[in-house]
Tab-separated table of C-alpha atoms and ligand atoms in Angstrom:
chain	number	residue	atom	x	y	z
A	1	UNK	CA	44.503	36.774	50.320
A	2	UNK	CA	48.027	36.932	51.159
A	3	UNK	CA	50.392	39.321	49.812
A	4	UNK	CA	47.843	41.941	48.608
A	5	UNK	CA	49.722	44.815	49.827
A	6	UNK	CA	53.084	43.676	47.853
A	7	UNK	CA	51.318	42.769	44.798
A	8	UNK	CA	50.041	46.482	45.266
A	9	UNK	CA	53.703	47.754	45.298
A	10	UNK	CA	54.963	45.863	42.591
A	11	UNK	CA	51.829	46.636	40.433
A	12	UNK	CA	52.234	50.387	40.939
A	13	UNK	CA	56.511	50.233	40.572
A	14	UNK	CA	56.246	48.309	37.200
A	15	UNK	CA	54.329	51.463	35.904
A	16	UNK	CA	50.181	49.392	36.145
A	17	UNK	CA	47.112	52.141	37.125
A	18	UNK	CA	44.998	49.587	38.847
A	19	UNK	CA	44.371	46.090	40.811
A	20	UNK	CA	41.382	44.321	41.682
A	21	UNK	CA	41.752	43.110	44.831
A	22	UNK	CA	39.561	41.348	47.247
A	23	UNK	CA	37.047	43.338	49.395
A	24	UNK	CA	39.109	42.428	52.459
A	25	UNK	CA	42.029	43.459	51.128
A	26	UNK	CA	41.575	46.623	49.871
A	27	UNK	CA	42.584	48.945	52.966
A	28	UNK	CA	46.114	47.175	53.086
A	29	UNK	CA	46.583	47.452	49.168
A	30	UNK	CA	44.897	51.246	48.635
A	31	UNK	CA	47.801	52.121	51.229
A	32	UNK	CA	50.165	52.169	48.051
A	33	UNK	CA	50.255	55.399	46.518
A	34	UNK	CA	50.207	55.923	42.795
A	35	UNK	CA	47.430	53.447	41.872
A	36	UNK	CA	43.900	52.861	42.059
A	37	UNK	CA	42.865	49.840	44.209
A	38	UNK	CA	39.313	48.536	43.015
A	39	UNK	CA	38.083	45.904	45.713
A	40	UNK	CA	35.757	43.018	44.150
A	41	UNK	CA	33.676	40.638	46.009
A	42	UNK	CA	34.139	37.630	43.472
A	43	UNK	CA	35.055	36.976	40.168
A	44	UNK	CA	31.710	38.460	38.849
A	45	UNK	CA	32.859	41.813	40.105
A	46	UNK	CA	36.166	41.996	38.166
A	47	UNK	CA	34.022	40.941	34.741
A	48	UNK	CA	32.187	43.705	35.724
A	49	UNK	CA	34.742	46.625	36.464
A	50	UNK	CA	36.116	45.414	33.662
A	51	UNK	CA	33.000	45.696	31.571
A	52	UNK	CA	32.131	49.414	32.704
A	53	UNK	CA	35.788	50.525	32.169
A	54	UNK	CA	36.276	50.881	35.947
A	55	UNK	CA	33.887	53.666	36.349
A	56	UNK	CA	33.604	53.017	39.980
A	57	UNK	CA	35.811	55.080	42.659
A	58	UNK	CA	38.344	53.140	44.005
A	59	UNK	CA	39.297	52.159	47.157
A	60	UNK	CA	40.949	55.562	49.051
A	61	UNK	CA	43.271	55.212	52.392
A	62	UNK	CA	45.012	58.489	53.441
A	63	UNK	CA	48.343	56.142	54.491
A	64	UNK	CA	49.694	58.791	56.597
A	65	UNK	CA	46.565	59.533	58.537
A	66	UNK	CA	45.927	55.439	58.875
A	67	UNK	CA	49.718	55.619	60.232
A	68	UNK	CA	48.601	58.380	62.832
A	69	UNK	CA	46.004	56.847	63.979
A	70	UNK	CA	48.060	53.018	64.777
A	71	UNK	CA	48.280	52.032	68.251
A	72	UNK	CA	51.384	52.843	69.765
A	73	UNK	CA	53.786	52.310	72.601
A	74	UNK	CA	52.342	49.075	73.338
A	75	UNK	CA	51.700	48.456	77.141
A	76	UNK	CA	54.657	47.140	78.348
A	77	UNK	CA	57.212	49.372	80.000
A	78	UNK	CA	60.672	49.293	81.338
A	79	UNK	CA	58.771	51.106	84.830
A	80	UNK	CA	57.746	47.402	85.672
A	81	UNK	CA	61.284	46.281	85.822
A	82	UNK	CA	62.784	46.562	88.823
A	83	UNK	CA	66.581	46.172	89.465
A	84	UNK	CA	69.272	44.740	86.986
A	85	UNK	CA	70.693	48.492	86.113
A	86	UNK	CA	73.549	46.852	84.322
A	87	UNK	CA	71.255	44.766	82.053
A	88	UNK	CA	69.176	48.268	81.133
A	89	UNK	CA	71.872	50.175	80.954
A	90	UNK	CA	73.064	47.084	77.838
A	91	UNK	CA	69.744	47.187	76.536
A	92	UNK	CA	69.469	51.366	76.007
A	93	UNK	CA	72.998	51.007	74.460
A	94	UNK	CA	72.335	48.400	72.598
A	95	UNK	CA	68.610	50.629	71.289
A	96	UNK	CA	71.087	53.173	70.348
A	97	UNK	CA	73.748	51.530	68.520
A	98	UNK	CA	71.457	48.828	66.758
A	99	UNK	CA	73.688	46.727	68.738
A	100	UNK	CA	72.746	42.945	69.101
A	101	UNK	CA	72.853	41.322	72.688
A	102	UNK	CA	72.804	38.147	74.603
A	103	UNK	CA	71.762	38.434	78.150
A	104	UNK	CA	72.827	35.565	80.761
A	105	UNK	CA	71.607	34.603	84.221
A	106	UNK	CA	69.311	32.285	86.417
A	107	UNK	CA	65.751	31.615	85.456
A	108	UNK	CA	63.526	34.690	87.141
A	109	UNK	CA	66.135	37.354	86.584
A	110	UNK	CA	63.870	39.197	83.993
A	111	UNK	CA	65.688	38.865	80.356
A	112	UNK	CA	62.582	38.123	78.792
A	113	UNK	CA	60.563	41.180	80.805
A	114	UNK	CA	63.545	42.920	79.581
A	115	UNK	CA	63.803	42.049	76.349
A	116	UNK	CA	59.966	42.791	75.604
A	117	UNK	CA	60.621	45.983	76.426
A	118	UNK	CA	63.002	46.875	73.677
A	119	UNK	CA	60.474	47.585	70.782
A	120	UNK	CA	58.979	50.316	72.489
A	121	UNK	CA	61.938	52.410	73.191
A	122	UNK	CA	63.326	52.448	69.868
A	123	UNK	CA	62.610	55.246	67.869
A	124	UNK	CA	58.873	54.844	66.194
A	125	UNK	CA	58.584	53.300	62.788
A	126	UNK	CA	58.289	55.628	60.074
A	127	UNK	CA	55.954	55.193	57.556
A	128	UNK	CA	57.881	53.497	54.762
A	129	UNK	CA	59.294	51.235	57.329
A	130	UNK	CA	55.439	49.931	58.184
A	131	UNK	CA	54.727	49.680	55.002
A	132	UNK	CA	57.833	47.343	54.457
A	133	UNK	CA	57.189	45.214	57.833
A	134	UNK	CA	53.260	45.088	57.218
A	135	UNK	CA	54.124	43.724	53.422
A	136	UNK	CA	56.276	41.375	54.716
A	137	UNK	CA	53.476	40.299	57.183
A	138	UNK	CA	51.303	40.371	54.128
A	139	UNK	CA	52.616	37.744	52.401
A	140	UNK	CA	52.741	35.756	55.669
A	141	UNK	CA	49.236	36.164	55.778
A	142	UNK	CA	49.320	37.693	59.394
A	143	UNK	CA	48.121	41.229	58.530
A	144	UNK	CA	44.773	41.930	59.362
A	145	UNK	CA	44.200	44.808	56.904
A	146	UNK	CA	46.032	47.220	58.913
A	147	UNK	CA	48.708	49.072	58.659
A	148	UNK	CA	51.657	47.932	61.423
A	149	UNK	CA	52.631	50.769	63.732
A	150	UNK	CA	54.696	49.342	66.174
A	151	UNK	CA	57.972	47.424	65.742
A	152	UNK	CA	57.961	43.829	65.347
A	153	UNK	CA	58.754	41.137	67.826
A	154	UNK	CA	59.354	37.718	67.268
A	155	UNK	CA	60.299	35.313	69.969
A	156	UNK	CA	60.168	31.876	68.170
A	157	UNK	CA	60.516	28.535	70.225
A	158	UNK	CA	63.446	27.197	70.362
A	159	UNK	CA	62.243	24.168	68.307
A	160	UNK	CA	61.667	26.302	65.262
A	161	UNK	CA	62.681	24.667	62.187
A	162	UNK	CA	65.628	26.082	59.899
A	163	UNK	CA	63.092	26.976	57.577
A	164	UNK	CA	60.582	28.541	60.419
A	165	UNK	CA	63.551	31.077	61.167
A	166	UNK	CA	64.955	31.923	57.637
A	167	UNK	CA	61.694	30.740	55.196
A	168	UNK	CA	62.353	28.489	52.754
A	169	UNK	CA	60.356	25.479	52.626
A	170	UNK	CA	57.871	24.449	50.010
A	171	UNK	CA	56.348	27.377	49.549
A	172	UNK	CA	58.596	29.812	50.628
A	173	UNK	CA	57.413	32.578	52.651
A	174	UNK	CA	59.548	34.901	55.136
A	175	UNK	CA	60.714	33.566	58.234
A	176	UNK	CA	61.013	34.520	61.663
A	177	UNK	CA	64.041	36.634	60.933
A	178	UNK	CA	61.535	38.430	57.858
A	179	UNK	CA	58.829	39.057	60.372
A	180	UNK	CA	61.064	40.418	62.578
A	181	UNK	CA	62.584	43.015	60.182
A	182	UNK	CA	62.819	46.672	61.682
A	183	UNK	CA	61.977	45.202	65.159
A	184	UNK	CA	63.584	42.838	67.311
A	185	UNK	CA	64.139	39.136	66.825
A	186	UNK	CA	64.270	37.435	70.377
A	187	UNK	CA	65.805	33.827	71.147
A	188	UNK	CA	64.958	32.910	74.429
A	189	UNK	CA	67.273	29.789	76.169
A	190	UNK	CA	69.683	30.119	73.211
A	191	UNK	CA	71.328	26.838	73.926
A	192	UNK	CA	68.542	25.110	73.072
A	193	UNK	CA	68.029	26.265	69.490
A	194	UNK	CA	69.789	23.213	67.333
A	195	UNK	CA	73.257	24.548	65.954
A	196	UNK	CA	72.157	24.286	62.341
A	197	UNK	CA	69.179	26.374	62.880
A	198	UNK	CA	71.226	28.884	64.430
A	199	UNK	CA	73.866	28.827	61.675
A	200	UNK	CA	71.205	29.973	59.279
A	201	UNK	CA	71.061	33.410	61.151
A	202	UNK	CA	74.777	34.235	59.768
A	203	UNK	CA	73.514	35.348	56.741
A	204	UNK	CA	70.777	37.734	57.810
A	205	UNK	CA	73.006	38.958	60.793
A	206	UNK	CA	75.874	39.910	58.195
A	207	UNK	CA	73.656	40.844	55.149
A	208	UNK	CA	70.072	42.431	56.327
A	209	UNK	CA	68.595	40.205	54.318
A	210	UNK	CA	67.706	36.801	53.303
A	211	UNK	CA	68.140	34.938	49.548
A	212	UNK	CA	66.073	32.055	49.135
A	213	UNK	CA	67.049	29.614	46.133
A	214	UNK	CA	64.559	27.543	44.440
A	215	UNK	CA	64.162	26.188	41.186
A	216	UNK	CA	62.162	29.537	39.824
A	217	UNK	CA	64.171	31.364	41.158
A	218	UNK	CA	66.034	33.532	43.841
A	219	UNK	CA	64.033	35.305	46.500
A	220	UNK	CA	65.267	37.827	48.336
A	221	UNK	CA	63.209	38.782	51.985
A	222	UNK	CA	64.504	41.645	54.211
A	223	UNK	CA	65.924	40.549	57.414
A	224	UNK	CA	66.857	43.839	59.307
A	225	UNK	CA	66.518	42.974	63.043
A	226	UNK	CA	68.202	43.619	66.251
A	227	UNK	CA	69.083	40.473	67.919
A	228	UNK	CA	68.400	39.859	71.488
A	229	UNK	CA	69.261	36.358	73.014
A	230	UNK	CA	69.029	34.804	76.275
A	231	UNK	CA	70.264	31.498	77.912
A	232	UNK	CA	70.748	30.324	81.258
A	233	UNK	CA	74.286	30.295	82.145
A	234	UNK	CA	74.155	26.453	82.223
A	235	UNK	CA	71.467	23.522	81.719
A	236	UNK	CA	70.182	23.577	85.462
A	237	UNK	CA	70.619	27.362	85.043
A	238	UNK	CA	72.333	28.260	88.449
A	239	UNK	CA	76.259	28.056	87.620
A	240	UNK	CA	78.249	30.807	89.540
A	241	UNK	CA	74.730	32.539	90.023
A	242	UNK	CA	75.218	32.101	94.107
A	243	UNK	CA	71.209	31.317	94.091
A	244	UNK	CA	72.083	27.747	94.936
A	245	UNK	CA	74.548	24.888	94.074
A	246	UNK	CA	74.623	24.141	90.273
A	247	UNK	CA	73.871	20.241	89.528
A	248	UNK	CA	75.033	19.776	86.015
A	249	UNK	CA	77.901	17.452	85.079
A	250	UNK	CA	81.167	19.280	83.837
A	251	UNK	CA	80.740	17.459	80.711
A	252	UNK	CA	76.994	18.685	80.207
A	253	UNK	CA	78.179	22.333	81.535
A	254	UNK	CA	80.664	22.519	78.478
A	255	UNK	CA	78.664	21.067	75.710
A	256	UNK	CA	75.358	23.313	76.589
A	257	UNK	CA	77.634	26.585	76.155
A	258	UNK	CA	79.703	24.731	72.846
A	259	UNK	CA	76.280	24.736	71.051
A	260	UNK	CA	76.975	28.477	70.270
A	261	UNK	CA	78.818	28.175	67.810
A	262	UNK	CA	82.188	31.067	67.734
A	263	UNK	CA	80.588	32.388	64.559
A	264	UNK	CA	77.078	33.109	65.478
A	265	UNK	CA	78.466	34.609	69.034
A	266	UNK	CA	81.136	36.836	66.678
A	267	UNK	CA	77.955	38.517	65.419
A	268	UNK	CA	76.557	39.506	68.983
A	269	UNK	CA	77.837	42.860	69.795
A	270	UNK	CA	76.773	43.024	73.722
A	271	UNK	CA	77.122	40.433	76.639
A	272	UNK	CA	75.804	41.236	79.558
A	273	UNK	CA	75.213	39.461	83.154
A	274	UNK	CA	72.668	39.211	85.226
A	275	UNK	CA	72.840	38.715	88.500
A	276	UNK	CA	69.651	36.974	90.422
A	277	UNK	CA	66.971	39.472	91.997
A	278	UNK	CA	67.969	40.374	95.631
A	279	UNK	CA	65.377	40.095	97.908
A	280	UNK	CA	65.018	43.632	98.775
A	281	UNK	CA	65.177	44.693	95.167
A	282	UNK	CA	61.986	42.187	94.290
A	283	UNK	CA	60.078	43.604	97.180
A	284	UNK	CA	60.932	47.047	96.819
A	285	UNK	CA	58.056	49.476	95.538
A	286	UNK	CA	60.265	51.809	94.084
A	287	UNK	CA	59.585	51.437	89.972
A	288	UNK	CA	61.657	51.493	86.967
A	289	UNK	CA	62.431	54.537	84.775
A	290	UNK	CA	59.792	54.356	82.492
A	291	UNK	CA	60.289	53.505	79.041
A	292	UNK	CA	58.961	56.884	77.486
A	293	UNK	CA	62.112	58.554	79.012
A	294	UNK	CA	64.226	56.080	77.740
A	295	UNK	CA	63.001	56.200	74.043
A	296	UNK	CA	63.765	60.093	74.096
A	297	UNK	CA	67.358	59.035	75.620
A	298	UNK	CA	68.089	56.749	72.984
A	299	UNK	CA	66.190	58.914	70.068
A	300	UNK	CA	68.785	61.911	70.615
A	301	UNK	CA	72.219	59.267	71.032
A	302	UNK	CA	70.961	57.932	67.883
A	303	UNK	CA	71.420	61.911	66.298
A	304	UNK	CA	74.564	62.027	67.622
A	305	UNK	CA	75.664	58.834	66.473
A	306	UNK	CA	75.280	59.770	62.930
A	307	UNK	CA	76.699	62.800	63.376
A	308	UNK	CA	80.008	60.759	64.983
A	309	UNK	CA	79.729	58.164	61.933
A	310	UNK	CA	79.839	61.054	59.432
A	311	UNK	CA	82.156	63.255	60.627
A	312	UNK	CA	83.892	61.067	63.504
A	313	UNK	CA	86.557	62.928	65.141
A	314	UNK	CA	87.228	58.822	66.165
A	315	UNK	CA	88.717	58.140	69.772
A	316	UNK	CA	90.908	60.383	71.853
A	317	UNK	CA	94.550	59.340	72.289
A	318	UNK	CA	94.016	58.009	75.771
A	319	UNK	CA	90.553	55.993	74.490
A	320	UNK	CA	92.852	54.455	71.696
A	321	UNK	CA	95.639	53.507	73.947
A	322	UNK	CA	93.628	51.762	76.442
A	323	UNK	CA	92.268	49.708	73.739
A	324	UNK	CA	95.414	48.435	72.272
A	325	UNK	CA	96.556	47.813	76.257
A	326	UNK	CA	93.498	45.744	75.799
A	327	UNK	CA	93.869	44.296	72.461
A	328	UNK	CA	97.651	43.102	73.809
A	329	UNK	CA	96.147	41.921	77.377
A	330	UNK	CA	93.394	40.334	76.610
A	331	UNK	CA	94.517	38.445	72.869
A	332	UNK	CA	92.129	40.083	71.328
A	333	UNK	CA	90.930	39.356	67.684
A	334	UNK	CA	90.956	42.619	64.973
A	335	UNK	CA	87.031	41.655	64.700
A	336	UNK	CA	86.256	41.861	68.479
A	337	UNK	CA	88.830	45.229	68.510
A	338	UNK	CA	86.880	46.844	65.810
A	339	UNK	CA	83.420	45.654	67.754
A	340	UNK	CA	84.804	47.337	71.056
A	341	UNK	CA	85.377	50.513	69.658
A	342	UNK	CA	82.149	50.816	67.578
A	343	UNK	CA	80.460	50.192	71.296
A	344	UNK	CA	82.536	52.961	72.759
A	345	UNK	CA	81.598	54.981	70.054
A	346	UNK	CA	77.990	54.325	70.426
A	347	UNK	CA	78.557	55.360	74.467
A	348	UNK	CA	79.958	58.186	73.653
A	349	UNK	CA	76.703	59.094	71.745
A	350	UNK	CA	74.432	58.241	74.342
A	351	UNK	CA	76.867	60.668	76.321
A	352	UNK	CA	76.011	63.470	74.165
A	353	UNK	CA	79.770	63.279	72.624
A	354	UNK	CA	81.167	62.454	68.866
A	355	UNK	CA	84.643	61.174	70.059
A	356	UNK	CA	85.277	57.986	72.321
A	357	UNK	CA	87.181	58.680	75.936
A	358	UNK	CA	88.995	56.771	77.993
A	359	UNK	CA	85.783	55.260	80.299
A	360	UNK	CA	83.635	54.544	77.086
A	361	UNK	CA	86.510	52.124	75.918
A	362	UNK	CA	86.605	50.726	79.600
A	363	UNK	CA	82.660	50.188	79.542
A	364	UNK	CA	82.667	48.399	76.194
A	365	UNK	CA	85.089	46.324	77.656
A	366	UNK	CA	82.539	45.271	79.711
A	367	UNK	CA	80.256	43.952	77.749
A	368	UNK	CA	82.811	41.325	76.371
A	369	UNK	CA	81.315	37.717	76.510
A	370	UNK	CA	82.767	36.749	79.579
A	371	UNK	CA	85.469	33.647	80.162
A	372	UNK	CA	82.492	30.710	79.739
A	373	UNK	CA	82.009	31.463	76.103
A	374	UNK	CA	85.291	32.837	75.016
A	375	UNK	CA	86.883	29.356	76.450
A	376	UNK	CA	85.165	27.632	73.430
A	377	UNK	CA	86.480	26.274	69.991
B	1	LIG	ZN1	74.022	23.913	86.256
């Protein structure tokens, strides 16, 4: 059945020493610690657990041992992508800072290879965190009796329904953006997603979580993801690439890039371009860094960005006046001010340092969405 493990939860936090659960089920549910997890084959069995006063031993998982043991690391790694330094060097930044991104280029440039590759150099999930993801996977009914080790990622179509993304529905279970809590939610060709369905992901990009209203009630799903988004930089997908001559109308050029709406792309913290493979790079033997070395990278910025947060020491003088030469120069909004700085902050970090310089300002000025979005209404 669905759910077992959060019934498990609930059972044991509203103060209950057992639940019957179904044979299946019992691994996932015994994971809960606290209270004893009796499987039963049918209904026959509960009458008779019942009957003998539960004299049976219940079902036993050592939960940190099962966590242990969880595959790990997955098999894709950052060593198979070759080129696009600018777009890994967004992505590690982005690991560190929980930052959310939207990569653009030409079809083949590798923002999906790229973007595959993020689960596996954040930090490993701890165990409360798999217990939380594989609940919410639960009630899905997409566990398999295990317990999740690795980080979640979700890359639904782009003709996923308003309630496939957020739940709702009928019978409303979590969404994509519930399945893809403590992992990475990925929307590949981002224009094509219909604007209402992307509207929906204000809430969980603001909140880290998800309220669902319905006539019994209010239910509330996590929704704590990283965002990572991709889109072509126009319909035919070769404008200002230099790969060849882009064919779309100016018309259909404006309206594919005006189905963003300015809210959703407020809410994206990194933008980042990238440029088509060169011919040399695609042919060349010479790997990747490989994502273990990465993970490390981004496992120690992430220290020393909650050491900054805590006690930040903030920006040096020089840091601060380049960004309000910046703020003045380029019109820029108090939101998209305060979202420069919290980059330059988290570069700073991956630098080892708790105070923004000069040259972490200038590189988070970088990763600005560039004129073709910021045009917009
Ligand atoms: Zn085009």
């Amino acid at each position: 059945v669905p759910g077992a493990l959060p019934a498990a939860l609930a059972a044991a936090r509203a103060g209950r020493r057992r639940i019957v659960v179904p044979h299946e089920n019992a691994t996932e549910a015994a994971v809960v610690t606290g209270i004893d997890v009796h499987p039963a084959a049918a209904l026959s069995d509960v009458i008779e657990l019942e009957r003998r006063g539960y004299d049976t031993p219940p079902a036993r998982v050592n939960a940190d041992r099962l966590f242990a043991s969880g595959a790990r690391g997955g098999r894709l790694d950052l060593r198979d992508v070759r080129g696009q330094l600018m777009a890994r060097r967004a992505l590690e930044i982005a690991a560190v800072g929980r930052h959310h991104l939207l990569m653009i280029g030409p079809p083949g440039a590798g923002k999906t290879m790229l973007a595959r590759r993020l689960p596996n150099v954040l930090p490993p999930l701890t165990l409360p965190e798999a217990i939380e993801t594989t609940s919410i996977h639960s009630i899905a009914g997409l566990n398999r009796g295990a317990l999740m080790t690795e980080r979640p990622f979700r890359a639904p179509h782009h003709t996923t329904s308003g309630a496939g993304m957020v739940g709702g529905g009928a019978n409303p279970g979590p969404g994509e953006v519930s399945l893809a809590h403590n992992g990475v939610l990925f929307l590949d060709e981002l224009a094509e997603f219909s604007p209402s369905v992307l509207n929906h992901l204000r809430e969980p990009l603001e909140d880290r979580f998800l309220t669902i209203s319905r006539a019994a009630g209010r239910l509330r799903f996590p929704a704590d993801f990283m965002l990572v988004a991709a889109m072509n930089p126009c319909p035919c997908g070769y404008d200002a690439t230099g790969v060849r001559e882009c064919t779309c109308a100016d018309g259909a050029r404006m309206r594919y890039r005006s189905r963003i709406s300015g809210p959703l792309l407020d809410r994206i913290d990194l933008f980042v371009n990238l440029p088509r493979l060169e011919f040399a790079e695609l042919t060349s033997r010479a790997s990747g860094e490989p994502s273990a070395s990465v993970r490390s990278r981004v496992a120690t910025a992430r220290t020393t960005l909650e050491r900054a947060r805590r006690h930040s020491s903030g920006a040096h003088p020089d840091a601060r006046m380049l960004l309000a030469e910046a703020a003045d120069r380029l019109a820029l909004s108090a939101r998209a001010v305060r979202r420069v700085t919290r980059i330059a902050m988290t570069i700073a970090a991956h630098d080892g340092r708790t105070a923004a310089r000069r040259e972490d300002v200038a590189e988070a000025l970088q990763y600005r969405p560039g004129a073709e979005l910021t045009t917009l209404s």
